[in-house]
Amino acid sequence: MSTFIIRRLLQAILVMALMSVIVFFGVNVIGDPVHMLVSPEADQAEIEAAIRRLGLDKPIWEQYLLFVKNAMQGDLGKSFIFGEPALKLIFHHMPATLELAFSALFLAVLIGIPLGLFAGLNPDSPISKGIMAGSIFGFSLPTFWVGLMLILVFSVELGWLPSTGRGETRSVLGFETSLATVDGLKHIILPALNLALLKISLAVRLTRAGVREAMGQDYVKFARAKGLSTNRIIFVHVLKNIMIPVVTVMGLELGSLIGFSVVTEKIFAWPGMGKLLIDAILQLDRPVVVAYLMIIVVFFVLINMIVDILYSILDPRVRLQDQGA
Amino acid sequence: MSAVLEVNGLKTHFFTRAGVVKAVDGVDFSVSSGEIMGLVGESGSGKSITGFSILGLIDSPGRIVEGSVKFDGTEIADAREEALKQLRGNRIAMIFQDPMMTLNPVLRIDTQMIEAILAHEKIDRATARERCRDALGLVGIPSPEERLNAYPHQLSGGMRQRVAIAIAFLNRPRLIIADEPTTALDVTIQAQIIHEAQKLTRQTGTAMIWITHDLAVVAGLADRISVMYAGRIVEQGETDDVIDRPRHPYTVGLLGSVPSANKRGQRLYQIEGMTPNMLALPQGCAFAPRCTRASDECKTAPPIQKSGGSRIRCFHPFGEGGRA
């Protein structure tokens, strides 16, 4: 187990190193941030000063080495725009994104698994066919369009739910969260639902396929031959088996929920990391972009590791220490 | 000996898109307590479906269309699901073919055993667990206490089948339906399992239906043998009669194909042709197209004939001693 974790952490460091190279040089190619920062009327001397202040006068490889040296000490650079440490900026916006991602995951599990279970157990019922047709929409409709429609229906037409911002937040364990207030909850419903829609569809399809497969297995027939109640067969024998793929996939999807909540955050003006990233990209704020992506890499690696550990708990056949992956 | 199970004219058909598959088409037999009946046939002859029909475990698009299944004198062919659930695993237990597949891979052995008891009896878990441990000991599993905490993948195939047998005997059933329980096992393990099963039925007076395609297995195990072909029992009788003096051409052919019964160097006998397509069974006797003795008469279904202790479905049976 500990060998497994150490190996994972080493892999994480390697991925982060590669990522930093790609992003650092990549952003540099796109454009010159100085032109975004200094006013159009600035003279040559002012521009030169700005370049020196940001450390952009040195050759790019020297800038990178300096970045690596600082990164070793936990300093990922200062934002060109805000003049604040990039990490601090990101951590400031992180709780909003995390609570949005976890709410979406929660919705996906809460809605997707029961629907998938129903569809898997009654494959021929018209309701199941409706659920499956709905999941196709969930997969194919673009997030930004669904988000706009949600706002149009629930905020503009019906006026039930607010469409922008986090609403009232309260501090819980040192984090500001919308989940602790009624107003905050109202604000999070639409963006969370929008973000969750694709994952709900995914959960429905995964669960349904798993149930359909498990129901035909000998162990289910044997459980029936033992005279067990239908509930026991479904909720113990079948569900425990299908949780293995569902937990794996949904766990990995959490990473993409955090990393790619950008569109939803933009539409619902949710002040999370995604919005910060978009703004940083538009302003060529390289330290923020690099730091953000590094953090996302850490998230993915951590989540994958947790999923692997969960997997070994759910499936007794899996043992972690001897795996090459 | 009173009959634990009496099956009369059982027909289980599957209504598929391609047509009606008459998987079981008029099967009669009975089993008494302490008796082992071998149900023999090739793949697709309907022997497993017969077993599942008794327990009411036939899934759509199949269903029992006709016939009666009397268990301890009570008709259960048309029983409600709830009534059947109380019988399953309790009064009638089943053992499956592939021990690698019948135990749930993610649940521990004790969970899977205890639930079989608790589904039918209101006793506390500790008592149930004790009974499970004893049952494992009974089927020859060493250190049963540790095995209870194991997961199926930690046990060998033979061990798993012993666990399945222990589960079948847990609630002291009146009848056990064993569906090819040794087919997936090594020969040595096969012999051990057969020995355990035989010992347990004798000890407990449990009736057993042993479904297999292997005549050699039931020859040494069963008291009586029913040979099935294309959904019907073609020959039925005491084991000695069926094995030593087969009457039906199909049984004769099956016995002729057992390698151990032949001399070394002698060509092994094969039954000509293939098992029939269950969607398009020939008129009359289903075996006629493969039968060397078939005549025009065989285009109508042969009635059941009694001769001695045996019942056969054939117009041209072999005489006593397997000769014409």
XYZ file of C-alpha atoms in Angstrom:
649
model
C 0.000 0.000 0.000
C 2.662 2.544 0.977
C 4.823 1.565 -2.014
C 1.775 2.168 -4.117
C 1.221 5.644 -2.678
C 4.897 6.591 -3.004
C 4.940 5.464 -6.627
C 1.850 7.513 -7.310
C 3.393 10.618 -5.754
C 6.551 10.212 -7.836
C 4.400 9.934 -10.941
C 2.587 13.068 -9.875
C 5.821 15.018 -9.622
C 6.853 13.854 -13.097
C 3.511 14.865 -14.587
C 3.718 18.249 -12.874
C 7.206 18.848 -14.255
C 6.074 18.014 -17.799
C 2.969 20.115 -17.382
C 4.938 23.140 -16.196
C 7.253 22.966 -19.219
C 4.370 22.737 -21.701
C 2.370 25.522 -20.101
C 5.296 27.812 -19.366
C 6.579 27.775 -22.932
C 3.117 27.484 -24.434
C 1.773 30.648 -22.826
C 4.948 32.447 -23.809
C 4.318 31.655 -27.468
C 0.734 32.965 -27.436
C 1.575 36.556 -26.779
C 3.329 39.205 -24.782
C 1.605 39.977 -21.467
C 3.348 43.322 -21.190
C 1.093 44.839 -23.839
C -1.918 43.890 -21.768
C -0.468 45.497 -18.666
C 0.986 48.822 -19.616
C -1.227 51.593 -20.865
C -1.184 52.301 -24.611
C 0.347 55.711 -23.977
C 3.313 54.311 -22.097
C 6.686 55.209 -23.532
C 9.557 52.853 -24.230
C 11.162 53.391 -20.841
C 7.973 52.509 -18.986
C 7.551 49.343 -21.040
C 11.148 48.363 -20.381
C 10.611 48.906 -16.669
C 7.480 46.735 -16.668
C 9.321 43.970 -18.520
C 12.146 44.052 -15.999
C 9.723 44.139 -13.062
C 8.009 40.974 -14.294
C 11.331 39.319 -15.005
C 10.499 38.993 -18.679
C 13.769 40.524 -19.840
C 15.658 37.314 -19.223
C 15.713 34.485 -21.822
C 12.770 32.128 -21.525
C 14.860 29.152 -20.296
C 16.320 31.306 -17.540
C 12.819 32.394 -16.564
C 11.824 28.753 -16.411
C 14.766 27.746 -14.236
C 13.977 30.593 -11.897
C 10.342 29.430 -11.794
C 11.435 25.874 -10.957
C 13.762 27.141 -8.233
C 10.959 29.172 -6.661
C 8.425 26.393 -7.160
C 10.623 24.076 -5.099
C 10.068 26.496 -2.245
C 6.327 26.566 -2.814
C 6.299 29.868 -4.713
C 4.616 29.581 -8.090
C 5.073 33.225 -8.920
C 3.025 36.386 -8.627
C 0.092 37.205 -10.817
C 1.062 39.780 -13.455
C -2.345 41.432 -13.076
C -3.084 41.361 -9.365
C 0.471 41.363 -8.067
C -0.567 38.721 -5.564
C 0.944 35.225 -5.310
C -0.794 33.005 -7.875
C -1.333 30.214 -5.370
C -3.069 32.524 -2.939
C -5.404 33.725 -5.685
C -6.281 30.179 -6.662
C -6.796 28.981 -3.114
C -9.040 31.961 -2.554
C -11.278 30.840 -5.426
C -10.991 27.138 -4.758
C -13.764 26.593 -2.171
C -16.387 27.929 -4.578
C -15.325 25.510 -7.301
C -14.984 22.578 -4.947
C -18.425 23.042 -3.454
C -19.876 23.313 -6.944
C -18.069 20.161 -8.128
C -19.020 18.122 -5.087
C -22.631 19.282 -5.266
C -22.729 18.209 -8.919
C -21.193 14.835 -8.081
C -23.678 14.406 -5.250
C -26.567 15.162 -7.620
C -25.179 12.775 -10.229
C -25.011 9.926 -7.729
C -28.311 10.773 -6.050
C -30.261 11.007 -9.300
C -28.237 8.864 -11.686
C -27.847 5.628 -9.723
C -31.534 5.155 -8.755
C -32.667 5.937 -12.301
C -30.068 3.574 -13.743
C -31.101 0.890 -11.272
C -34.723 1.245 -12.289
C -33.895 1.181 -15.992
C -31.672 -1.852 -15.536
C -34.271 -3.823 -13.606
C -37.173 -2.970 -15.918
C -35.519 -2.708 -19.319
C -38.772 -2.978 -21.236
C -40.824 -0.457 -19.299
C -41.685 2.783 -21.098
C -40.335 4.759 -18.130
C -36.941 3.093 -18.577
C -36.950 3.919 -22.252
C -37.767 7.511 -21.301
C -34.862 7.575 -18.856
C -32.475 6.231 -21.478
C -33.682 8.711 -24.090
C -33.215 11.493 -21.528
C -29.673 10.358 -20.852
C -28.865 10.759 -24.536
C -29.905 14.398 -24.255
C -27.802 14.724 -21.130
C -24.811 13.511 -23.090
C -25.313 15.481 -26.247
C -26.649 18.875 -25.231
C -23.816 21.376 -24.816
C -23.307 22.612 -21.259
C -23.428 26.287 -22.141
C -26.779 25.921 -23.924
C -28.334 23.921 -21.096
C -27.046 26.537 -18.656
C -28.662 29.345 -20.637
C -31.923 27.386 -20.852
C -31.908 26.749 -17.100
C -31.472 30.462 -16.480
C -34.173 31.282 -19.011
C -36.714 28.912 -17.488
C -36.029 28.993 -13.766
C -34.678 32.506 -13.334
C -36.246 34.611 -16.067
C -39.625 32.953 -16.765
C -40.488 31.333 -13.445
C -38.318 33.513 -11.230
C -37.797 30.664 -8.796
C -34.016 30.624 -8.556
C -31.237 33.224 -8.843
C -28.916 32.905 -11.811
C -25.669 34.562 -10.758
C -23.175 34.458 -7.937
C -22.855 32.397 -4.813
C -25.446 34.179 -2.733
C -24.989 34.455 0.995
C -22.047 32.446 2.278
C -21.106 31.396 5.754
C -17.761 30.315 7.116
C -17.572 26.640 7.996
C -14.238 25.270 9.232
C -12.525 28.314 7.803
C -14.064 27.990 4.330
C -16.706 30.256 2.942
C -19.536 28.071 1.655
C -22.903 28.594 0.045
C -24.140 25.251 1.277
C -24.689 26.530 4.814
C -27.304 29.163 4.010
C -30.728 28.919 2.354
C -29.856 31.757 0.001
C -26.582 30.072 -0.902
C -28.330 26.766 -1.566
C -30.772 28.518 -3.883
C -27.830 29.970 -5.776
C -26.005 26.677 -6.157
C -28.936 24.579 -7.456
C -28.856 25.755 -11.078
C -25.088 25.712 -11.664
C -24.717 22.377 -9.857
C -27.516 20.863 -11.914
C -26.008 22.216 -15.100
C -22.612 20.809 -14.249
C -24.142 17.493 -13.104
C -26.320 16.829 -16.134
C -23.678 14.997 -18.122
C -22.552 13.039 -15.065
C -26.138 12.071 -14.252
C -26.448 10.606 -17.738
C -23.160 8.822 -17.266
C -24.264 7.368 -13.927
C -27.586 6.242 -15.416
C -25.899 4.423 -18.285
C -23.181 2.858 -16.150
C -25.619 1.661 -13.518
C -28.071 0.320 -16.051
C -25.390 -1.596 -17.942
C -24.014 -2.961 -14.688
C -27.423 -4.088 -13.447
C -28.285 -5.707 -16.756
C -25.025 -7.592 -16.722
C -25.205 -8.622 -13.073
C -28.795 -9.845 -13.278
C -27.750 -12.476 -15.808
C -24.883 -13.753 -13.667
C -24.979 -17.116 -11.965
C -24.480 -15.579 -8.550
C -27.780 -13.742 -8.898
C -29.537 -16.911 -9.960
C -27.888 -18.731 -7.064
C -29.004 -15.982 -4.683
C -32.555 -16.414 -5.981
C -32.250 -20.191 -5.558
C -31.312 -19.514 -1.929
C -34.720 -17.917 -1.498
C -33.398 -14.424 -0.753
C -35.735 -11.452 -0.951
C -35.617 -9.357 -4.093
C -34.434 -6.348 -2.100
C -31.515 -8.269 -0.656
C -30.504 -9.493 -4.118
C -30.660 -6.035 -5.666
C -29.222 -3.921 -2.880
C -26.562 -6.314 -1.615
C -25.637 -8.754 -4.354
C -26.128 -6.608 -7.430
C -25.436 -3.110 -6.108
C -22.175 -4.066 -4.415
C -20.916 -5.476 -7.708
C -21.932 -2.566 -9.889
C -20.513 -0.038 -7.412
C -17.052 -1.099 -8.583
C -17.266 0.473 -12.055
C -19.567 3.260 -10.880
C -17.214 4.444 -8.119
C -14.241 4.244 -10.462
C -15.771 6.273 -13.233
C -17.588 8.780 -11.041
C -14.455 9.302 -8.983
C -12.424 10.068 -12.071
C -15.196 12.360 -13.269
C -14.803 14.419 -10.100
C -11.456 15.540 -11.469
C -13.040 16.714 -14.674
C -15.833 18.412 -12.718
C -13.231 20.463 -10.862
C -11.040 21.060 -13.861
C -13.688 21.810 -16.442
C -16.343 23.651 -14.479
C -15.084 26.665 -16.434
C -18.098 26.976 -18.738
C -20.660 26.633 -15.974
C -18.810 29.098 -13.754
C -18.687 31.599 -16.568
C -22.415 31.316 -17.359
C -23.596 31.510 -13.771
C -20.926 34.060 -12.787
C -19.763 31.619 -10.151
C -16.617 33.089 -8.580
C -14.549 29.915 -8.744
C -11.185 28.831 -10.110
C -12.608 28.271 -13.574
C -13.552 31.890 -13.971
C -10.162 32.911 -12.615
C -8.505 30.685 -15.220
C -10.462 32.115 -18.132
C -9.615 35.657 -17.053
C -5.968 34.696 -16.567
C -5.776 33.165 -20.045
C -7.353 36.210 -21.652
C -4.843 38.472 -19.923
C -1.909 36.121 -20.507
C -1.383 35.986 -16.756
C 1.134 33.176 -17.032
C 1.846 32.505 -13.324
C -1.869 31.990 -12.604
C -2.371 29.689 -15.603
C 0.659 27.605 -14.702
C -0.260 27.407 -11.022
C -3.858 26.507 -11.828
C -2.873 23.656 -14.113
C -0.332 22.376 -11.605
C -3.024 22.275 -8.957
C -5.408 20.457 -11.293
C -2.691 17.864 -11.927
C -2.349 17.372 -8.184
C -6.125 16.997 -7.926
C -6.274 14.379 -10.654
C -3.459 12.365 -9.161
C -4.976 12.548 -5.681
C -8.424 11.592 -6.917
C -7.066 8.691 -8.943
C -5.242 7.469 -5.900
C -8.332 7.700 -3.708
C -10.367 5.887 -6.371
C -7.773 3.112 -6.496
C -7.885 2.753 -2.733
C -11.717 2.737 -2.730
C -11.636 0.195 -5.521
C -9.514 -2.149 -3.463
C -11.964 -1.795 -0.586
C -14.976 -2.538 -2.807
C -13.420 -5.362 -4.769
C -11.690 -7.911 -2.565
C -9.925 -9.368 -5.599
C -7.869 -6.216 -6.074
C -4.673 -5.801 -4.103
C -2.733 -2.596 -4.593
C 0.897 -3.407 -3.791
C 1.655 -5.662 -6.753
C 0.229 -3.554 -9.514
C 2.518 -2.067 -12.092
C 0.183 0.764 -13.006
C -40.389 -44.429 0.393
C -42.765 -41.580 -0.325
C -42.205 -39.355 -3.293
C -40.740 -35.968 -2.323
C -41.190 -34.637 -5.803
C -43.542 -35.724 -8.539
C -43.288 -34.105 -11.941
C -46.025 -34.865 -14.432
C -46.279 -33.721 -18.030
C -44.095 -30.683 -17.354
C -43.760 -28.389 -20.334
C -41.578 -25.271 -20.255
C -41.523 -23.275 -23.443
C -39.587 -20.182 -24.435
C -41.436 -17.717 -26.600
C -38.637 -16.127 -28.567
C -38.826 -13.889 -31.605
C -37.640 -16.728 -33.801
C -40.369 -19.038 -32.538
C -41.365 -21.233 -29.622
C -38.554 -23.279 -28.116
C -40.003 -26.323 -26.402
C -37.100 -26.726 -24.008
C -39.035 -29.098 -21.781
C -41.864 -30.880 -23.512
C -43.741 -33.327 -21.347
C -41.425 -34.613 -18.651
C -42.506 -37.062 -15.940
C -40.468 -38.358 -13.041
C -40.510 -38.640 -9.309
C -37.884 -38.679 -6.596
C -38.220 -40.185 -3.142
C -36.427 -39.125 -0.008
C -32.876 -40.413 0.230
C -32.942 -41.234 -3.459
C -30.592 -39.821 -6.084
C -32.005 -39.517 -9.568
C -29.649 -38.877 -12.433
C -31.028 -36.654 -15.171
C -28.801 -37.227 -18.171
C -28.721 -35.526 -21.536
C -26.608 -33.529 -23.965
C -26.354 -29.748 -23.833
C -29.671 -28.213 -24.803
C -31.697 -31.309 -24.018
C -33.667 -29.343 -21.424
C -32.268 -30.965 -18.314
C -31.201 -27.723 -16.633
C -34.453 -26.011 -17.607
C -36.279 -28.896 -15.939
C -34.356 -28.153 -12.754
C -35.064 -24.428 -12.908
C -38.732 -25.075 -13.674
C -39.154 -27.008 -10.435
C -37.889 -23.989 -8.471
C -39.919 -21.532 -10.555
C -36.717 -19.813 -11.697
C -37.646 -19.582 -15.362
C -37.180 -16.064 -16.687
C -39.129 -14.398 -19.429
C -39.588 -15.206 -22.300
C -39.858 -18.721 -20.881
C -42.631 -20.129 -18.717
C -44.189 -23.356 -17.592
C -47.084 -23.859 -19.988
C -48.404 -27.180 -18.754
C -47.943 -29.943 -16.262
C -47.712 -30.382 -12.565
C -44.892 -30.239 -10.070
C -45.913 -31.710 -6.738
C -43.574 -31.155 -3.834
C -44.494 -33.144 -0.726
C -47.950 -33.485 -2.188
C -48.436 -29.757 -2.800
C -48.731 -28.383 -6.305
C -46.034 -25.753 -6.895
C -45.961 -25.369 -10.683
C -48.390 -22.459 -10.453
C -47.385 -21.266 -6.968
C -46.954 -17.589 -6.223
C -43.474 -16.076 -6.106
C -43.719 -15.519 -2.343
C -44.583 -19.160 -1.694
C -41.753 -20.281 -3.964
C -39.291 -18.010 -2.166
C -40.055 -19.831 1.062
C -39.318 -23.158 -0.604
C -36.154 -22.077 -2.376
C -32.993 -22.654 -0.425
C -35.116 -23.922 2.415
C -37.071 -27.016 1.353
C -35.604 -27.265 -2.152
C -32.000 -26.220 -2.689
C -29.939 -25.988 -5.821
C -26.275 -26.416 -6.683
C -24.970 -24.896 -9.913
C -22.461 -25.949 -12.478
C -19.674 -23.433 -12.247
C -18.476 -22.744 -8.707
C -16.389 -19.864 -10.066
C -19.568 -18.027 -10.971
C -22.150 -19.001 -8.358
C -20.633 -17.270 -5.364
C -20.804 -13.503 -5.343
C -17.208 -12.289 -5.775
C -17.544 -9.226 -3.545
C -19.223 -10.828 -0.527
C -17.514 -12.926 2.101
C -18.394 -16.598 2.471
C -20.031 -16.033 5.855
C -22.268 -13.270 4.460
C -23.412 -15.528 1.662
C -24.057 -18.442 3.995
C -25.708 -16.602 6.855
C -28.140 -14.813 4.552
C -29.336 -18.207 3.293
C -30.339 -19.127 6.840
C -31.734 -15.738 7.826
C -33.930 -15.644 4.727
C -35.907 -18.534 6.180
C -35.437 -18.485 9.937
C -35.537 -15.849 12.635
C -32.395 -16.628 14.584
C -29.518 -14.418 15.663
C -26.450 -14.049 13.487
C -24.095 -15.757 15.923
C -26.170 -18.924 15.956
C -26.526 -18.811 12.191
C -22.781 -18.366 11.839
C -22.144 -21.380 14.033
C -24.400 -23.442 11.840
C -22.545 -22.251 8.748
C -19.240 -23.259 10.297
C -20.597 -26.721 11.084
C -21.954 -27.051 7.570
C -18.523 -26.225 6.110
C -16.970 -28.862 8.350
C -19.568 -31.356 7.163
C -18.571 -30.987 3.513
C -14.924 -31.551 4.356
C -13.553 -28.018 4.404
C -10.540 -27.745 6.708
C -10.453 -24.906 9.270
C -13.985 -23.731 8.486
C -13.791 -20.782 10.866
C -11.106 -19.118 8.728
C -12.855 -19.994 5.480
C -15.937 -18.164 6.694
C -13.977 -14.915 6.592
C -12.556 -15.580 3.143
C -13.738 -14.198 -0.154
C -14.630 -16.655 -2.929
C -11.526 -15.817 -4.977
C -9.357 -17.029 -2.128
C -10.748 -20.553 -2.464
C -10.107 -23.147 -5.157
C -12.859 -24.348 -7.477
C -13.349 -27.539 -5.515
C -13.541 -25.595 -2.246
C -16.062 -23.209 -3.708
C -18.249 -26.070 -4.869
C -18.056 -27.526 -1.368
C -19.200 -24.159 -0.038
C -22.105 -24.204 -2.511
C -23.015 -27.711 -1.372
C -22.770 -26.623 2.267
C -25.147 -23.740 1.462
C -27.541 -26.185 -0.205
C -27.595 -28.415 2.890
C -27.755 -25.497 5.378
C -31.506 -25.542 5.916
C -31.846 -29.331 5.725
C -33.832 -29.336 2.483
C -36.044 -32.210 1.391
C -34.762 -31.995 -2.155
C -31.537 -30.811 -3.779
C -31.268 -30.126 -7.469
C -27.631 -30.399 -8.513
C -27.071 -28.961 -11.978
C -23.810 -30.421 -13.310
C -22.050 -29.712 -10.023
C -18.845 -31.519 -10.941
C -18.525 -30.692 -14.630
C -16.170 -27.773 -14.034
C -13.919 -29.662 -11.621
C -10.863 -31.912 -11.872
C -11.557 -35.633 -11.892
C -10.110 -36.202 -8.415
C -12.101 -33.300 -6.956
C -15.128 -34.544 -8.878
C -14.889 -37.918 -7.138
C -14.584 -36.239 -3.723
C -17.581 -33.994 -4.332
C -19.692 -36.913 -5.544
C -18.677 -38.863 -2.469
C -19.632 -35.975 -0.144
C -22.968 -35.459 -1.857
C -23.809 -39.135 -1.717
C -22.845 -39.366 1.954
C -24.940 -36.337 2.862
C -28.071 -37.491 1.049
C -27.833 -40.868 2.746
C -27.296 -39.276 6.157
C -30.041 -36.697 5.921
C -32.546 -38.552 3.773
C -32.524 -35.726 1.267
C -33.766 -36.487 -2.213
C -31.477 -35.395 -5.021
C -31.753 -34.737 -8.713
C -28.287 -34.916 -10.238
C -28.271 -33.254 -13.636
C -25.326 -34.184 -15.845
C -24.254 -34.977 -19.373
C -21.860 -37.596 -18.116
C -23.342 -41.089 -17.839
C -20.190 -42.309 -16.128
C -20.811 -39.924 -13.227
C -24.379 -41.003 -12.526
C -23.620 -44.688 -13.139
C -21.875 -44.898 -9.802
C -23.985 -42.326 -7.990
C -27.652 -42.427 -8.912
C -30.327 -44.889 -7.870
C -32.347 -44.207 -10.964
C -31.572 -42.551 -14.276
C -33.695 -40.515 -16.647
C -32.233 -39.894 -20.084
C -33.437 -36.718 -21.777
C -33.363 -35.880 -25.441
C -34.777 -32.695 -27.001
C -37.027 -31.847 -24.069
C -38.365 -35.334 -23.417
C -37.317 -38.220 -21.238
C -36.614 -41.074 -23.626
C -35.608 -43.715 -21.121
C -36.065 -43.989 -17.414
C -35.273 -46.792 -15.011
C -33.099 -48.233 -12.290
C -29.453 -47.321 -12.824
C -28.407 -50.925 -13.349
C -31.110 -51.498 -15.946
C -30.330 -48.350 -17.887
C -26.568 -48.788 -17.811
C -26.384 -52.546 -18.331
C -29.489 -53.114 -20.438
C -30.228 -49.890 -22.306
C -33.306 -50.103 -24.514
C -33.584 -46.743 -26.271
C -31.253 -46.299 -29.271
C -30.157 -42.911 -27.894
C -29.131 -44.392 -24.538
C -27.325 -47.181 -26.348
C -25.501 -44.563 -28.407
C -24.613 -42.489 -25.346
C -23.229 -45.509 -23.538
C -21.303 -46.514 -26.627
C -19.602 -43.094 -26.620
C -18.186 -43.472 -23.111
C -14.447 -44.033 -23.689
C -13.860 -46.129 -20.575
C -16.453 -48.675 -21.655
C -14.531 -49.350 -24.856
C -11.503 -51.432 -25.474
C -8.197 -49.679 -26.243
C -7.592 -49.361 -29.956
C -11.252 -49.836 -30.747
C -12.943 -47.021 -32.634
C -15.080 -44.932 -30.338
C -18.742 -45.001 -31.222
C -20.371 -41.722 -32.246
C -24.011 -40.904 -32.581
C -24.443 -39.720 -36.164
C -25.659 -36.185 -36.829
C -26.119 -33.298 -34.438
C -28.491 -32.382 -31.666
C -31.641 -31.046 -33.292
C -32.463 -27.371 -33.636
C -34.917 -26.758 -30.825
C -36.819 -24.270 -32.973
C -37.546 -26.873 -35.638
C -37.857 -30.272 -34.015
C -38.633 -33.149 -36.352
C -42.144 -34.572 -36.283
C -42.628 -37.528 -33.982
C -39.533 -38.907 -32.333
C -36.908 -36.153 -32.205
C -34.113 -38.692 -32.308
C -35.383 -40.437 -35.469
C -33.140 -38.520 -37.949
C -30.034 -39.743 -36.110
C -31.360 -43.200 -35.318
C -30.204 -46.315 -37.160
C -33.443 -48.106 -36.321
C -35.879 -45.411 -37.407
C -38.800 -46.280 -39.661
C -41.825 -44.437 -41.021
C -43.596 -45.172 -37.784
C -41.195 -42.815 -36.001
C -42.812 -39.806 -37.728
C -45.492 -40.005 -35.036
C -44.545 -39.459 -31.421
C -43.824 -42.802 -29.750
C -45.835 -43.476 -26.603
C -44.205 -44.391 -23.329
C -43.731 -48.127 -23.039
C -43.118 -49.933 -19.820
C -40.882 -52.908 -19.736
C -39.653 -54.282 -16.471
C -38.725 -51.326 -14.265
C -37.932 -49.092 -17.242
C -40.074 -46.701 -19.233
C -39.006 -45.936 -22.769
C -40.257 -43.763 -25.581
C -39.453 -45.762 -28.681
C -41.131 -47.917 -31.334
C -38.033 -49.970 -31.945
C -36.251 -50.415 -28.657
C -33.296 -52.705 -28.295
C -34.117 -55.990 -26.620
C -32.872 -56.996 -23.237
C -29.113 -56.762 -23.096
C -28.920 -54.023 -25.738
C -29.388 -56.327 -28.743
C -31.983 -56.234 -31.438
